[in-house]
Amino acid sequence: MFRARAGSRLLLIGGEPFGEDVLMWWNFVGRSHQEIADARADWENTAPRFGEVSDCRERIAAPELSGRVKAQSSS
């Protein structure tokens, strides 16, 4: 069972597993540390690929990216 407040939005994405490791860090997904770092930089520079964030009091800044983002072992 799923519960949410009135007016909430939910996006559920599913499908076949990727054939390669995927990295996730904060709100970003990529295939390499560089893709994650590029996404973070684009977010901080309000790049058009992220669209406009509306209905928020203020835009949330991404945390500092310290160290390298690495795939986590699934075992």
Short mmCIF file of C-alpha atoms in Angstrom, two decimals:
data_model
loop_
_atom_site.label_atom_id
_atom_site.label_comp_id
_atom_site.label_asym_id
_atom_site.label_seq_id
_atom_site.Cartn_x
_atom_site.Cartn_y
_atom_site.Cartn_z
CA MET A 1 0.00 0.00 0.00
CA PHE A 2 1.21 3.49 -0.83
CA ARG A 3 0.07 6.60 1.01
CA ALA A 4 0.74 10.23 0.16
CA ARG A 5 -0.62 13.66 0.91
CA ALA A 6 -3.25 15.14 -1.38
CA GLY A 7 -1.60 16.88 -4.32
CA SER A 8 1.53 14.70 -4.17
CA ARG A 9 3.08 13.39 -7.36
CA LEU A 10 4.70 10.00 -7.86
CA LEU A 11 6.78 8.80 -10.78
CA LEU A 12 7.43 5.08 -10.99
CA ILE A 13 9.81 3.89 -13.67
CA GLY A 14 10.44 0.24 -14.39
CA GLY A 15 11.68 -2.08 -17.06
CA GLU A 16 14.41 -4.53 -17.92
CA PRO A 17 17.63 -4.19 -15.89
CA PHE A 18 20.45 -2.24 -17.52
CA GLY A 19 23.20 -4.35 -19.04
CA GLU A 20 25.83 -2.29 -17.23
CA ASP A 21 26.43 -0.84 -13.78
CA VAL A 22 24.65 2.42 -13.10
CA LEU A 23 25.86 4.91 -10.51
CA MET A 24 23.49 6.91 -8.35
CA TRP A 25 24.53 9.90 -6.26
CA TRP A 26 22.13 12.41 -4.71
CA ASN A 27 19.55 13.01 -7.49
CA PHE A 28 21.82 12.01 -10.36
CA VAL A 29 22.23 8.76 -12.28
CA GLY A 30 25.09 8.04 -14.68
CA ARG A 31 27.42 5.40 -16.06
CA SER A 32 30.62 6.99 -14.76
CA HIS A 33 31.95 9.35 -12.12
CA GLN A 34 32.43 11.96 -14.85
CA GLU A 35 28.77 11.78 -15.91
CA ILE A 36 27.73 12.34 -12.27
CA ALA A 37 30.18 15.24 -11.88
CA ASP A 38 28.93 16.79 -15.14
CA ALA A 39 25.29 16.42 -14.02
CA ARG A 40 26.10 18.09 -10.70
CA ALA A 41 27.85 20.98 -12.45
CA ASP A 42 24.92 21.37 -14.86
CA TRP A 43 22.47 21.39 -11.92
CA GLU A 44 24.48 24.05 -10.11
CA ASN A 45 24.64 26.16 -13.29
CA THR A 46 20.88 25.74 -13.92
CA ALA A 47 21.45 24.00 -17.26
CA PRO A 48 18.35 23.70 -19.46
CA ARG A 49 18.49 19.88 -19.43
CA PHE A 50 16.96 19.91 -15.92
CA GLY A 51 14.08 22.15 -16.87
CA GLU A 52 12.56 24.67 -14.53
CA VAL A 53 11.96 23.72 -10.93
CA SER A 54 8.71 25.30 -9.87
CA ASP A 55 6.49 25.23 -6.80
CA CYS A 56 9.55 25.40 -4.55
CA ARG A 57 10.50 28.19 -2.20
CA GLU A 58 14.11 27.88 -3.23
CA ARG A 59 16.21 25.63 -5.41
CA ILE A 60 18.13 22.99 -3.48
CA ALA A 61 21.87 23.05 -4.10
CA ALA A 62 23.62 19.75 -4.73
CA PRO A 63 26.05 18.69 -2.00
CA GLU A 64 29.76 18.87 -2.71
CA LEU A 65 31.01 15.84 -4.61
CA SER A 66 33.89 14.57 -2.48
CA GLY A 67 35.78 11.55 -3.71
CA ARG A 68 34.86 9.40 -6.67
CA VAL A 69 31.42 7.93 -7.20
CA LYS A 70 31.78 4.16 -7.57
CA ALA A 71 29.40 1.32 -8.30
CA GLN A 72 28.26 -0.49 -5.18
CA SER A 73 28.56 -4.25 -4.99
CA SER A 74 25.18 -5.95 -5.09
CA SER A 75 26.39 -8.82 -2.91
#
